[in-house]
XYZ file of C-alpha atoms in Angstrom:
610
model
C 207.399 102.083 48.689
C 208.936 103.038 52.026
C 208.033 106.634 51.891
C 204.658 106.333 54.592
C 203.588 109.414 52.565
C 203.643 108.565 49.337
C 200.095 108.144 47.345
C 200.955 104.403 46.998
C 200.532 103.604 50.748
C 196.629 105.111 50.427
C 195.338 102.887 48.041
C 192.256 103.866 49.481
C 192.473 107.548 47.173
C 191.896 105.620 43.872
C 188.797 103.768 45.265
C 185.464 104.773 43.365
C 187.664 106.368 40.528
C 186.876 105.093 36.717
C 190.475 106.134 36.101
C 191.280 106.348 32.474
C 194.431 108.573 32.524
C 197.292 109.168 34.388
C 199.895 111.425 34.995
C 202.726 112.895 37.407
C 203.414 117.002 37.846
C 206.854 118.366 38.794
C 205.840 118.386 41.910
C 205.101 114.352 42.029
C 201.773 115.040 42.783
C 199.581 112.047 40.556
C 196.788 113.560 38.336
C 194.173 111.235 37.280
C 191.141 111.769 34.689
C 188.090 109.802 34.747
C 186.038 108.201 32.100
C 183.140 110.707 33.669
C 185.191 114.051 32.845
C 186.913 114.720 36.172
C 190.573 115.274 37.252
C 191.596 114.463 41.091
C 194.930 115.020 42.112
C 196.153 112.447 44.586
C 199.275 113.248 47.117
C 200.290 112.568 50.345
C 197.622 114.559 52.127
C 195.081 113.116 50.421
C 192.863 113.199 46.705
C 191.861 116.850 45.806
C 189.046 117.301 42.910
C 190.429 119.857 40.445
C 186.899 121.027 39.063
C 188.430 123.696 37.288
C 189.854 121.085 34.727
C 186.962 118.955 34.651
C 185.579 117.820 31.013
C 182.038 116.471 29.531
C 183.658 114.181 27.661
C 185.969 110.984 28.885
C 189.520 111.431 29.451
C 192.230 109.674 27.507
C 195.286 111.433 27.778
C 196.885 113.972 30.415
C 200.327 115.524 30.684
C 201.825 118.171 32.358
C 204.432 120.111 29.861
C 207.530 121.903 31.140
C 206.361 125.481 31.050
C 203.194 123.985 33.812
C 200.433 123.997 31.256
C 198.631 120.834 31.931
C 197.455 119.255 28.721
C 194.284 117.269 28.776
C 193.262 114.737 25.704
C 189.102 113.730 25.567
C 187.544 111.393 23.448
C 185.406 113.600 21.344
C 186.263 116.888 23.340
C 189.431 117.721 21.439
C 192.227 118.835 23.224
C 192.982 121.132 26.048
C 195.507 123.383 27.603
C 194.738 124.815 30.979
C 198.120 127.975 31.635
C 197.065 129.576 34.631
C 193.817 131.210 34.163
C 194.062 130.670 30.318
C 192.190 128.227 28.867
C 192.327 126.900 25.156
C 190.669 124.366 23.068
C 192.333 122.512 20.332
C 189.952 120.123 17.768
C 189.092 120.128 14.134
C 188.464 123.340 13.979
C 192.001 124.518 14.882
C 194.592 122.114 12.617
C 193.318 118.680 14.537
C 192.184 116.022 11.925
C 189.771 114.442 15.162
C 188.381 115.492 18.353
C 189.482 111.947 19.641
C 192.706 112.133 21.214
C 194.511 108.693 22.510
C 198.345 109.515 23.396
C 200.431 112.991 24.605
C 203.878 112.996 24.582
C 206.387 115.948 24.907
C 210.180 115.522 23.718
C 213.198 117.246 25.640
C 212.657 120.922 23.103
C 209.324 121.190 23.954
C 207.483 119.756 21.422
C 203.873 118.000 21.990
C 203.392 114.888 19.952
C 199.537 114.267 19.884
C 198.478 111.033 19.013
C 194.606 110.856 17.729
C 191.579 108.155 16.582
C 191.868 108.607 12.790
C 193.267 111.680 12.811
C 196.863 110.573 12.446
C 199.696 112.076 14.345
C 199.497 116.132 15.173
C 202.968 117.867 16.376
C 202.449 121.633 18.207
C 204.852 123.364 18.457
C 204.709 126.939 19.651
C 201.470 127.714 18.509
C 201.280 125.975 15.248
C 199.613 122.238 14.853
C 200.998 119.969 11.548
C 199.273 116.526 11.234
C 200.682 114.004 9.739
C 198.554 110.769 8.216
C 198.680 107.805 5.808
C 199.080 109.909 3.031
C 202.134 110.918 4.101
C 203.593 107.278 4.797
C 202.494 106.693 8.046
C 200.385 102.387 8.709
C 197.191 103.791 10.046
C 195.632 106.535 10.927
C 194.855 105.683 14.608
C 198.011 106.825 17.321
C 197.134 104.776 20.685
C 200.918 105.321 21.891
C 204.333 107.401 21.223
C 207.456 106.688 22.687
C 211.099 108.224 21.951
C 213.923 106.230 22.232
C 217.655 107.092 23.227
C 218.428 108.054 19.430
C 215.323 110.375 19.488
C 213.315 108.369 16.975
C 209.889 108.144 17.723
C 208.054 105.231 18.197
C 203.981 104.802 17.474
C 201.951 102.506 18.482
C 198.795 102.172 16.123
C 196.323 99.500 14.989
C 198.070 98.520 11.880
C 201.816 97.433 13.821
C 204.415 99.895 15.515
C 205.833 102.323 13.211
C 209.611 103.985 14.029
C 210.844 107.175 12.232
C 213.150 109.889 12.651
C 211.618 113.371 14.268
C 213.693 114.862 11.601
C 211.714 113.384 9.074
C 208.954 115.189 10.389
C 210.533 117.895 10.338
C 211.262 118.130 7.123
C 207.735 116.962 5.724
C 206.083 119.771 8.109
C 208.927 122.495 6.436
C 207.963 121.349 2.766
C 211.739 119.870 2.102
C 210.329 116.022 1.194
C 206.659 114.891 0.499
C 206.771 110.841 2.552
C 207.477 109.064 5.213
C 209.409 107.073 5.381
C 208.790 104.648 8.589
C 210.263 101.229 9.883
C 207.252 99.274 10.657
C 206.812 96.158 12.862
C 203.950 93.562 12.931
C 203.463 89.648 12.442
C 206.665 89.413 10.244
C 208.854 90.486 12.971
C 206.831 88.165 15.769
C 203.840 90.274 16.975
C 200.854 88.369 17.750
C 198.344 90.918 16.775
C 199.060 94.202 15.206
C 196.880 96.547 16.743
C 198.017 98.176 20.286
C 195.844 99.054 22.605
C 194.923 102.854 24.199
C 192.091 102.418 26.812
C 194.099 103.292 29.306
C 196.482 106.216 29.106
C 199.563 105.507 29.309
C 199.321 102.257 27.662
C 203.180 101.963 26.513
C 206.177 103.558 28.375
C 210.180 103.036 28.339
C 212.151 101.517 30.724
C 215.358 102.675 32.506
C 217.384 100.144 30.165
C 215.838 101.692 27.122
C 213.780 98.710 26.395
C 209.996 100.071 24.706
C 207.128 98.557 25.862
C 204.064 98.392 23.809
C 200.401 96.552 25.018
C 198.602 95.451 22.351
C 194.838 93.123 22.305
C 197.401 89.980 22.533
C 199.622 90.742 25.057
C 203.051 93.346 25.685
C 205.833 93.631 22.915
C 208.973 94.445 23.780
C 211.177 96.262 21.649
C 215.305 97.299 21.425
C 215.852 100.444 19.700
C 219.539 100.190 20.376
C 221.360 99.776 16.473
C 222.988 96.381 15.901
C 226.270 96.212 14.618
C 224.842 94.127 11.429
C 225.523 95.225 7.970
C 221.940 96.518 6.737
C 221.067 97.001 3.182
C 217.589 97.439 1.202
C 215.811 94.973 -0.660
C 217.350 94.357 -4.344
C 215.692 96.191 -6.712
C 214.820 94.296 -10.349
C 214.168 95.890 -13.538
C 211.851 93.063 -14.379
C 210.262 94.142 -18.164
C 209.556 97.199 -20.388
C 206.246 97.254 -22.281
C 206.385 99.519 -25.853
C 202.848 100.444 -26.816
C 201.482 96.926 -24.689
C 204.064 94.836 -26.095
C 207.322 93.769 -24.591
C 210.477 94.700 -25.708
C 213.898 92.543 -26.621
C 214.701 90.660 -23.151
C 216.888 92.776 -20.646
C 220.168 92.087 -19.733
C 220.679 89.601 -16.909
C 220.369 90.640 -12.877
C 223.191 90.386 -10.853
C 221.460 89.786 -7.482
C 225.116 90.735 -5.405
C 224.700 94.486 -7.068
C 221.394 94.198 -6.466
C 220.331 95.447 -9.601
C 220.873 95.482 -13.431
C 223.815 97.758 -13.655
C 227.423 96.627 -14.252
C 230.934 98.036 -13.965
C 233.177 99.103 -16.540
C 236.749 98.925 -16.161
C 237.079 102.841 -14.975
C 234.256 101.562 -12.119
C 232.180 103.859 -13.442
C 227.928 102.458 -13.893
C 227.139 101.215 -16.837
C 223.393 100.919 -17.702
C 221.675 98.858 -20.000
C 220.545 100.830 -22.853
C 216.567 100.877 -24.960
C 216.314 102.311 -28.144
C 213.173 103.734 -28.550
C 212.271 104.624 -32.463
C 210.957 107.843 -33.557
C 207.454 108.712 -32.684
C 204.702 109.263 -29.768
C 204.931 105.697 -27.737
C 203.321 104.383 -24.427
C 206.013 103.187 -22.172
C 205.639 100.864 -19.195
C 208.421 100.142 -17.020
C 207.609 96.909 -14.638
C 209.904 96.184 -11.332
C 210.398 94.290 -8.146
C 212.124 94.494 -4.914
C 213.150 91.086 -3.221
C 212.567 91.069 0.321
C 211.658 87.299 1.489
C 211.242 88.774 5.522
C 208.033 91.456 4.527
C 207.692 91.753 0.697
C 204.129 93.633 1.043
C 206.234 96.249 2.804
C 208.815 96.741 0.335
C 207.996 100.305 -1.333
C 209.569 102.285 -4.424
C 210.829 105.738 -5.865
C 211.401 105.901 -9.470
C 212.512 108.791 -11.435
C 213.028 109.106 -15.297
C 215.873 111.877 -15.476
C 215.483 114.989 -18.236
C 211.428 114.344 -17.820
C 210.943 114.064 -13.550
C 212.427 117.135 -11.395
C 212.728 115.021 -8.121
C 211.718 111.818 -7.358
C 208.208 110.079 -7.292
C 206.920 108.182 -4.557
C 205.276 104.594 -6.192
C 204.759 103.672 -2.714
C 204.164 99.534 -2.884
C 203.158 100.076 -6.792
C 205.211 97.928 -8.917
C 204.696 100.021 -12.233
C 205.240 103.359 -13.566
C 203.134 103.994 -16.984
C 204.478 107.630 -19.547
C 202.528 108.362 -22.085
C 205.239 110.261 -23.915
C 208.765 110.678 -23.804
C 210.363 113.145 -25.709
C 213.149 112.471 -28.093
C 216.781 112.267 -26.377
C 218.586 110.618 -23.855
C 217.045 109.434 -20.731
C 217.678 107.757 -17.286
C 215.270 105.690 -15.789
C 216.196 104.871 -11.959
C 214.203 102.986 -9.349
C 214.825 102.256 -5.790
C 213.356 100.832 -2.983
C 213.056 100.513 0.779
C 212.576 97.462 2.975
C 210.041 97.646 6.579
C 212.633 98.874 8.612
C 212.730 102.054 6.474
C 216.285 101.368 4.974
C 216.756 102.033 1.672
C 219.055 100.509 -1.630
C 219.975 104.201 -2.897
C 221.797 101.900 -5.842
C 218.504 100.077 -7.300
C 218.498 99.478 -11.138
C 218.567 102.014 -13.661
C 217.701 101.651 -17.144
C 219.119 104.396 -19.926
C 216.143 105.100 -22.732
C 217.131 107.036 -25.798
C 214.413 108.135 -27.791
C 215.258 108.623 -31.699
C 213.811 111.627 -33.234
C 212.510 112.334 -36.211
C 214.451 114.038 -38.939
C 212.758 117.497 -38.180
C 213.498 117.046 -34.629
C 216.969 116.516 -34.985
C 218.995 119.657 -34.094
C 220.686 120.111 -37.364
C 217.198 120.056 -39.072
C 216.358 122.937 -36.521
C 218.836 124.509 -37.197
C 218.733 124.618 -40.550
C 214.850 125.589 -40.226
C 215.759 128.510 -38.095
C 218.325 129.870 -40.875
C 215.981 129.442 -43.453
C 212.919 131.018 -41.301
C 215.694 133.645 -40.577
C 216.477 134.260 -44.436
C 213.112 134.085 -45.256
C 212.073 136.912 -43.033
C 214.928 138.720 -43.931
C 214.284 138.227 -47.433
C 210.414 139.065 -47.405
C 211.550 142.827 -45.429
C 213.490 143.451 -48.006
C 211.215 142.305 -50.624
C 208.827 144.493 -48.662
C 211.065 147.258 -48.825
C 212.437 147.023 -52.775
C 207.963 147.396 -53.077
C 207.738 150.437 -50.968
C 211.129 151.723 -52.383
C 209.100 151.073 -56.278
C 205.844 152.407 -54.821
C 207.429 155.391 -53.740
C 209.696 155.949 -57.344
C 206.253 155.299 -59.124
C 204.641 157.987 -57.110
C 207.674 160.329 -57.804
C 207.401 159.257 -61.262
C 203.524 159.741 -62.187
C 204.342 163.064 -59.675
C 206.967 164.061 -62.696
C 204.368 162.836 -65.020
C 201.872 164.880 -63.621
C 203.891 167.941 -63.666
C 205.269 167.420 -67.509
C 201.829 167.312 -68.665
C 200.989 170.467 -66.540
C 204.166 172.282 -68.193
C 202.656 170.567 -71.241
C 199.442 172.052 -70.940
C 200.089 175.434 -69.969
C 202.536 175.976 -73.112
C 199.674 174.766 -75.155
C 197.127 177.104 -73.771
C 200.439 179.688 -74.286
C 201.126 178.953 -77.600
C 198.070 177.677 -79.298
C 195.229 179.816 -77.731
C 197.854 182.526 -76.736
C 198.844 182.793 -80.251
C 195.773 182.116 -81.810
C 193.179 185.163 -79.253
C 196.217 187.438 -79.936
C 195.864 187.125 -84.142
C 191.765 187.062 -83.525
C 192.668 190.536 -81.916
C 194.855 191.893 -84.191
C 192.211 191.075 -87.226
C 189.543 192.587 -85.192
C 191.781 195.558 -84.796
C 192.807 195.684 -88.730
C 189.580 195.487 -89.546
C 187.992 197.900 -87.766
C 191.009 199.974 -88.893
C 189.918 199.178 -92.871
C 186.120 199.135 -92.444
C 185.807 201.436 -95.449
C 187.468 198.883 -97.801
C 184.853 195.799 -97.353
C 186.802 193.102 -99.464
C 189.630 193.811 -96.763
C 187.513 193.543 -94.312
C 186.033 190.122 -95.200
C 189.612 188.932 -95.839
C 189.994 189.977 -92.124
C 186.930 188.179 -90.671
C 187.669 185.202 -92.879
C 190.968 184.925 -91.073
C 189.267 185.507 -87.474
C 186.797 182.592 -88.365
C 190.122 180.098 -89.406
C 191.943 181.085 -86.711
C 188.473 181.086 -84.264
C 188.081 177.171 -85.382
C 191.645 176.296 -84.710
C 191.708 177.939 -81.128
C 188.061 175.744 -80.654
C 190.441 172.657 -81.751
C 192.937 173.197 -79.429
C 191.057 173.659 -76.704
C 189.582 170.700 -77.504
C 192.506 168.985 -77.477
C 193.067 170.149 -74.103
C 189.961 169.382 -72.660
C 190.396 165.912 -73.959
C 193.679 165.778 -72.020
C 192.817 166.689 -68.850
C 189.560 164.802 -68.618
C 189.216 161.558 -66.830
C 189.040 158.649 -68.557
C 191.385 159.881 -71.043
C 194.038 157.990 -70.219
C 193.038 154.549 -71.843
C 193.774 153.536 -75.263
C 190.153 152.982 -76.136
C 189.591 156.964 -75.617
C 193.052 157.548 -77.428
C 191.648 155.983 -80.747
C 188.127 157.511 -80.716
C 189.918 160.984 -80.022
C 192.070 160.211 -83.093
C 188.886 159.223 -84.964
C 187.298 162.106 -83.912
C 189.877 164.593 -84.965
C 190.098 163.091 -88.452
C 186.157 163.548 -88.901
C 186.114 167.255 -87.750
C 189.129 168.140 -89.537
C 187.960 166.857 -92.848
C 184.715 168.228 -92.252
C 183.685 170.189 -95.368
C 187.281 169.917 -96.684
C 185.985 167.651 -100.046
C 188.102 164.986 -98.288
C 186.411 161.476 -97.882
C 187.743 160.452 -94.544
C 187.187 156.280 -94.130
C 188.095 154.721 -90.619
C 188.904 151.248 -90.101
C 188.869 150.863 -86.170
C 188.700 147.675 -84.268
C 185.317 146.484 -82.620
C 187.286 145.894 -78.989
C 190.656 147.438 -77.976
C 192.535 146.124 -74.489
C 191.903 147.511 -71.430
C 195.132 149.372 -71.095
C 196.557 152.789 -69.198
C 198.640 154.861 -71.011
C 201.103 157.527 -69.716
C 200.045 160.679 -70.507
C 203.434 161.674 -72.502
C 202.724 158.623 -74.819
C 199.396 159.284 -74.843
C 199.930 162.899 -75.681
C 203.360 161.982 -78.390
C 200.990 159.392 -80.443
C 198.143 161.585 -80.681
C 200.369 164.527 -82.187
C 201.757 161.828 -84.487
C 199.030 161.168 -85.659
C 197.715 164.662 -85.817
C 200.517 166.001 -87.814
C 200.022 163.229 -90.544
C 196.683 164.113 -90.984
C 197.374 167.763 -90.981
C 199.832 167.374 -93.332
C 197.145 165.215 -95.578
C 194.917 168.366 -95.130
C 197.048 170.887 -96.156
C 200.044 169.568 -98.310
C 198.301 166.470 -100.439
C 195.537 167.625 -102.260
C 193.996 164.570 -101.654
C 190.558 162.862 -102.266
C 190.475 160.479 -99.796
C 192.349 159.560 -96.565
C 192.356 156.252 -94.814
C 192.695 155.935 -90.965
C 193.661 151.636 -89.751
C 194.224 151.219 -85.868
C 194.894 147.701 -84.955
C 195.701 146.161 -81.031
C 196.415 143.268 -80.419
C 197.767 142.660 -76.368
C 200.852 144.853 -76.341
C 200.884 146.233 -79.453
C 199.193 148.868 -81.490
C 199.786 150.004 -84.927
C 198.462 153.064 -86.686
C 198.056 153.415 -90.328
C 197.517 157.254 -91.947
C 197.064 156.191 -96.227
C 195.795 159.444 -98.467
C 195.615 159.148 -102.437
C 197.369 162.665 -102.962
C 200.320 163.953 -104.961
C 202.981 162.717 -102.705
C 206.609 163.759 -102.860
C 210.199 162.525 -103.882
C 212.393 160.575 -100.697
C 215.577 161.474 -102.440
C 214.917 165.396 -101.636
C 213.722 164.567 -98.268
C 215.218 167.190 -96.208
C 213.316 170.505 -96.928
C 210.369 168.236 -96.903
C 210.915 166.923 -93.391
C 211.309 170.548 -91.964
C 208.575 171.724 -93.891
C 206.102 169.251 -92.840
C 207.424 168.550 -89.069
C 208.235 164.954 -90.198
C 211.696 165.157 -87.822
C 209.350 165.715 -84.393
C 207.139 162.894 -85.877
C 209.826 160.130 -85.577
C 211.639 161.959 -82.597
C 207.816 161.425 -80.842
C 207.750 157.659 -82.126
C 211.304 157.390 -80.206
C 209.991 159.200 -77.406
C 207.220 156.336 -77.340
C 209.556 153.632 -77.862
C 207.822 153.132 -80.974
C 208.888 153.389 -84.497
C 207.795 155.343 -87.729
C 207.530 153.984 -91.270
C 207.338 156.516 -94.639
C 205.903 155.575 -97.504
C 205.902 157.519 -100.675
C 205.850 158.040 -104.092
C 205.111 161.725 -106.243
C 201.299 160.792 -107.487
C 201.281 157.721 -105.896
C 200.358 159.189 -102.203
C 201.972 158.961 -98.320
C 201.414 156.106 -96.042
C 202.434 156.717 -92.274
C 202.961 153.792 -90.441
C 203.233 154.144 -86.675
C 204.112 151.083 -84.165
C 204.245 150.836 -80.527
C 204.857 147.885 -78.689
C 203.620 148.580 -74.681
C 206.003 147.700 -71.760
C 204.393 144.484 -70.429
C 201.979 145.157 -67.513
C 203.024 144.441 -63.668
C-alpha cells in the first residue's frame, strides 16, 4: 500500500497479538479481538487497547453495524453489543440456541445474520432474535461463515457442505407463512474435497469484487459463482413406484414416462390425467412408496406429498421415501408428491395418483339421506304420538272429571230422594202419631210404618256408603255388594235366598255409572222378587270370565203373562232395567211364565283394557 500511514506499513502493531478476529469501522480504523478477550484498534497513529470492550472469553467474531454499535461474537460468552455507553448481552438466555458464536454478518436493511457452534443460524432484527436449525431444513447445525451474493441469497458455510437459500425464505419461516427450508447445498458431489469449512479465524470466507465467494474449508479454499446460468433447470423426476393395501401390493401401476417426469398423461383437451386406485369399502392401511431420480446427489433429493380432501397443506417427507394412512375415508382422493434436487429446485409437476375409496351402502349419500328422512319422520311421528297420549290423557281426565261429577249429581239426588223422602215420611208418622196417641192400634200402624220406612233409609244409605268408599270400584266388591243386598233384603222375609258366586273374579275397574246401572239392575229384580212374586226361593248366579260377566236373578214365584207386558213393565220398573243394560252396553233377557217363575238374565261384555 502506498499510503505511508496506513496500518499495513506498521506491521510491527499486530506483533504479540493472538488475533482471532478482525474487522474495519467506518472510519477504516482495523479492530482486532484476541483469543485472550481483548480488542486493540490499530490505525495510522498507532494500536490503541479498547478495554472497555474487552471479554473473558476468546473472540470469534467482530463487526461494526451501520447505526456504530460494534458487535462482538465469544466462544462461550454469547454475544455482545457495545451503543455508546449501553451495553447488552445476547446468549441462551435471550433467543440464542449457543453461547458459541463463529460468523456476523449484516445485509444492506440492517439485519444481523449470526452464525453459531450448534446453535444454527440466529437473524436480529430490531430487537427480536429467530434461529433457525436442522429442523427447519438447514445441513448442520454449526455456521462457521455467511456470505450474500449479488442476488441477495445467502450463503453458509457449515461442517456438513455450503448451503445457499433465499433471505426470503427466512423470512417467511420466521413470519409463520411455510414450515422448511428449503436450501441448495454443495459438498463432494459438486467437487469439494472435504465438507466441513473452517471458522478459527474470523473472517474465514469473504466475496470478491467480481462476485466470486470464497469459502476455506480443512482441505483447502472453494470457490463458488452465484451468478445464474442460462441452463434449463428442472427437479429430479418424481416416480410413483408401488401402493401397499393392508401390506400387500396392489394391481401394477401404469407405466412412467420419464420425459413428464412422472406417471401422469395428457388427454386430448391437455388437461392431467391421473391413474386411478379403487379402494373397496372398509377401514384399510395404505402405503404409498416413491422415488426421485437424481444420478448427480440422490441422498439429497427430498419430498412433499399431500393426499387432497384428507391433508390441508403440504407435508414435508424430507429424504423419506414413504408416506403410511391408516384410514382414508370414503370418496375421491388425490394423492400428489414432489420433490426437490440439492440445488433447492423443485419438479412442482411430480406424480399424482387419484384414490377413490368405495363406501359402504350406509355411507353412501342416498342411504343418508334416506336415514335422515326417516330419523326426521320418526321424530315427527313419536311428538305426535306423544301428543295424541297427552291429548287422551287429558280427555280421560276430563272424562273420569265428568264421571266424577255424574256420580256426585248421582249421589246427592239419592240422599234427596231416598233419605229426603224417606226422614220426611219418618216425620210425618211421628207427627200422626203423636196426633192419634189415644187410638193405640193407629198408633202402632204408625210406628210400624216408621220402622219400614227407618230400614229402607238404613239401606240406602248403605248403598251410598258403598258408593263412595274406596275400593268400590272393582268388580269383586260389585258382586259381594250384590250378594250382600240379596241376604239383608231377604232377611226374615220366609225367602230362601241361595248364591252361586265364583271362587275368583278378574281384577277389573269399573266406571262408576256401570258400576252404579248394574247394581240397580240387579236391585230392582230382586225387589221385584220381594215384593211382587210371592216366592219361596230366589237364586242369585254371577259368572266372569275375562271380559265378560253375566248375572242370573231365578225365583220360583207366580210369575206373569209376556203377552200383557206393558202395565207390567211400568209397574215393576222393567223399562229403566233394560234402558240401564243399554246404558252398560249390556243386554237384558226375560224369562217368564204365570206359576212357572221370572228369570233375569243380565250380560255385559267390558271394553277391552288399554
Amino acid at each position: 500500500n502506498p499510503n505511508a500511514d496506513s496500518p499495513d506499513t506498521h506491521p510491527t502493531l499486530l506483533l504479540e497479538l493472538n488475533a482471532t478476529a478482525l474487522t474495519e469501522d467506518s472510519g477504516g480504523a482495523v479492530w482486532a479481538g484476541t483469543r485472550e478477550g481483548e480488542v486493540w484498534k490499530l490505525q495510522a497513529t498507532g494500536r490503541t487497547a479498547a478495554t472497555n470492550l474487552w471479554q473473558t472469553h476468546p473472540i470469534m467474531a467482530m463487526l461494526q453495524s451501520s447505526d456504530g454499535s460494534m458487535w462482538i461474537g465469544t466462544d462461550g460468552g454469547g454475544l455482545h453489543r457495545y451503543h455508546g455507553e449501553a451495553h447488552f448481552q445476547y446468549g441462551k438466555n435471550r433467543g440464542l440456541l449457543s453461547d458459541s458464536i463463529r460468523a456476523l454478518y449484516q445485509d444492506a436493511q440492517g439485519v444481523l445474520w449470526i452464525g453459531t457452534a450448534a446453535g444454527g443460524l440466529a437473524r436480529w432484527q430490531e430487537g427480536h432474535i429467530n434461529v433457525f436449525t436442522t429442523r427447519d431444513g438447514l445441513p448442520d447445525d454449526t455456521i462457521s461463515q455467511i456470505l450474500e451474493d449479488d442476488a441477495g441469497r445467502l450463503w453458509l458455510g457449515s461442517n456438513r457442505g455450503i448451503a445457499s437459500l433465499s433471505k426470503n425464505e427466512l423470512q417467511e419461516l420466521a413470519a409463520g407463512k411455510t414450515t422448511t427450508l428449503y436450501p441448495r447445498i454443495f459438498g463432494r458431489a459438486e467437487g469439494m474435497l472435504s465438507e466441513e469449512c473452517t471458522g478459527g479465524f474470523y473472517p474465514a470466507g469473504l466475496k470478491s469484487k467480481n462476485g466470486l465467494l470464497w469459502f476455506s474449508t480443512v482441505k483447502g479454499l472453494v470457490v463458488i459463482d452465484p451468478r445464474p446460468k442460462n441452463e434449463a433447470v428442472h427437479g429430479p423426476s418424481v416416480i410413483l413406484e408401488e401402493v401397499m393395501l393392508d401390506g400387500a401390493p396392489v394391481t401394477p401401476l401404469p407405466a412412467i414416462d420419464l420425459k413428464t417426469g412422472g406417471q401422469n398423461h395428457k388427454s386430448a383437451n391437455m388437461e392431467t390425467v391421473a391413474p386411478t386406485l379403487r379402494i373397496p369399502p372398509g377401514k384399510h392401511r395404505i402405503e404409498l412408496r416413491y422415488t426421485g431420480l437424481n444420478f448427480t446427489a440422490p441422498e439429497r433429493v427430498r419430498f412433499r406429498y399431500r393426499l387432497e380432501g384428507l391433508d390441508s397443506d403440504w407435508v414435508d417427507a424430507g429424504g423419506r421415501r414413504s408416506v403410511f394412512y391408516s384410514y382414508v375415508p370414503p370418496g375421491k382422493h388425490r394423492f400428489r408428491v414432489i420433490a426437490c434436487d440439492g440445488d433447492g429446485v423443485w419438479n412442482e409437476a411430480g406424480a399424482t395418483l387419484s384414490l377413490t375409496v368405495l363406501p359402504y351402502f350406509w355411507q353412501n349419500w342416498w342411504f343418508i339421506g334416506a336415514a335422515t328422512f326417516g330419523f326426521f319422520i320418526l321424530v315427527v311421528g313419536t311428538i305426535r304420538y306423544l301428543e295424541r297420549r297427552k291429548a287422551q290423557a287429558r280427555l280421560k281426565h276430563l272424562e273420569r272429571a265428568r264421571e266424577l261429577e255424574r256420580e256426585r249429581a248421582r249421589i246427592a239426588q239419592d240422599l234427596h230422594d231416598d233419605l229426603g223422602a224417606s226422614l220426611s215420611r219418618i216425620s210425618l208418622l211421628s207427627d200422626m202419631a203423636k196426633a192419634g196417641k189415644d187410638s193405640d192400634s193407629q198408633t202402632g200402624v204408625h210406628v210400624d210404618k216408621i220402622s219400614q220406612l227407618a230400614g229402607q233409609t238404613l239401606r240406602a244409605l248403605d248403598e251410598i256408603v258403598w258408593a263412595v268408599r274406596p275400593g268400590s270400584d272393582s268388580l269383586q266388591s260389585l258382586v259381594e255388594y250384590i250378594a250382600h243386598f240379596a241376604g239383608e233384603l231377604f232377611k226374615g222375609n220366609g225367602v230362601r235366598c241361595r248364591l252361586d258366586l265364583p271362587d275368583n273374579l278378574p281384577a277389573r275397574s269399573l266406571p262408576p255409572e256401570m258400576r252404579h246401572n248394574i247394581f240397580l239392575i240387579a236391585k230392582e229384580a230382586l225387589t221385584n222378587v220381594m215384593k211382587h212374586a210371592s216366592a219361596g226361593e230366589v237364586y242369585v248366579q254371577v259368572e266372569a270370565a275375562g271380559d265378560s260377566l253375566e248375572i242370573v236373578i231365578r225365583d220360583d214365584g207366580v210369575g206373569f203373562d209376556m203377552t200383557n207386558s206393558q202395565g207390567v213393565r211400568e209397574g215393576n220398573g222393567l223399562g229403566n232395567m233394560h234402558r240401564r243394560a243399554e246404558a252398560v252396553g249390556g243386554t237384558l233377557i226375560l224369562q217368564t211364565m204365570p206359576d212357572k217363575g221370572t228369570t233375569v238374565r243380565l250380560a255385559v261384555n267390558f271394553l277391552p283394557r288399554k
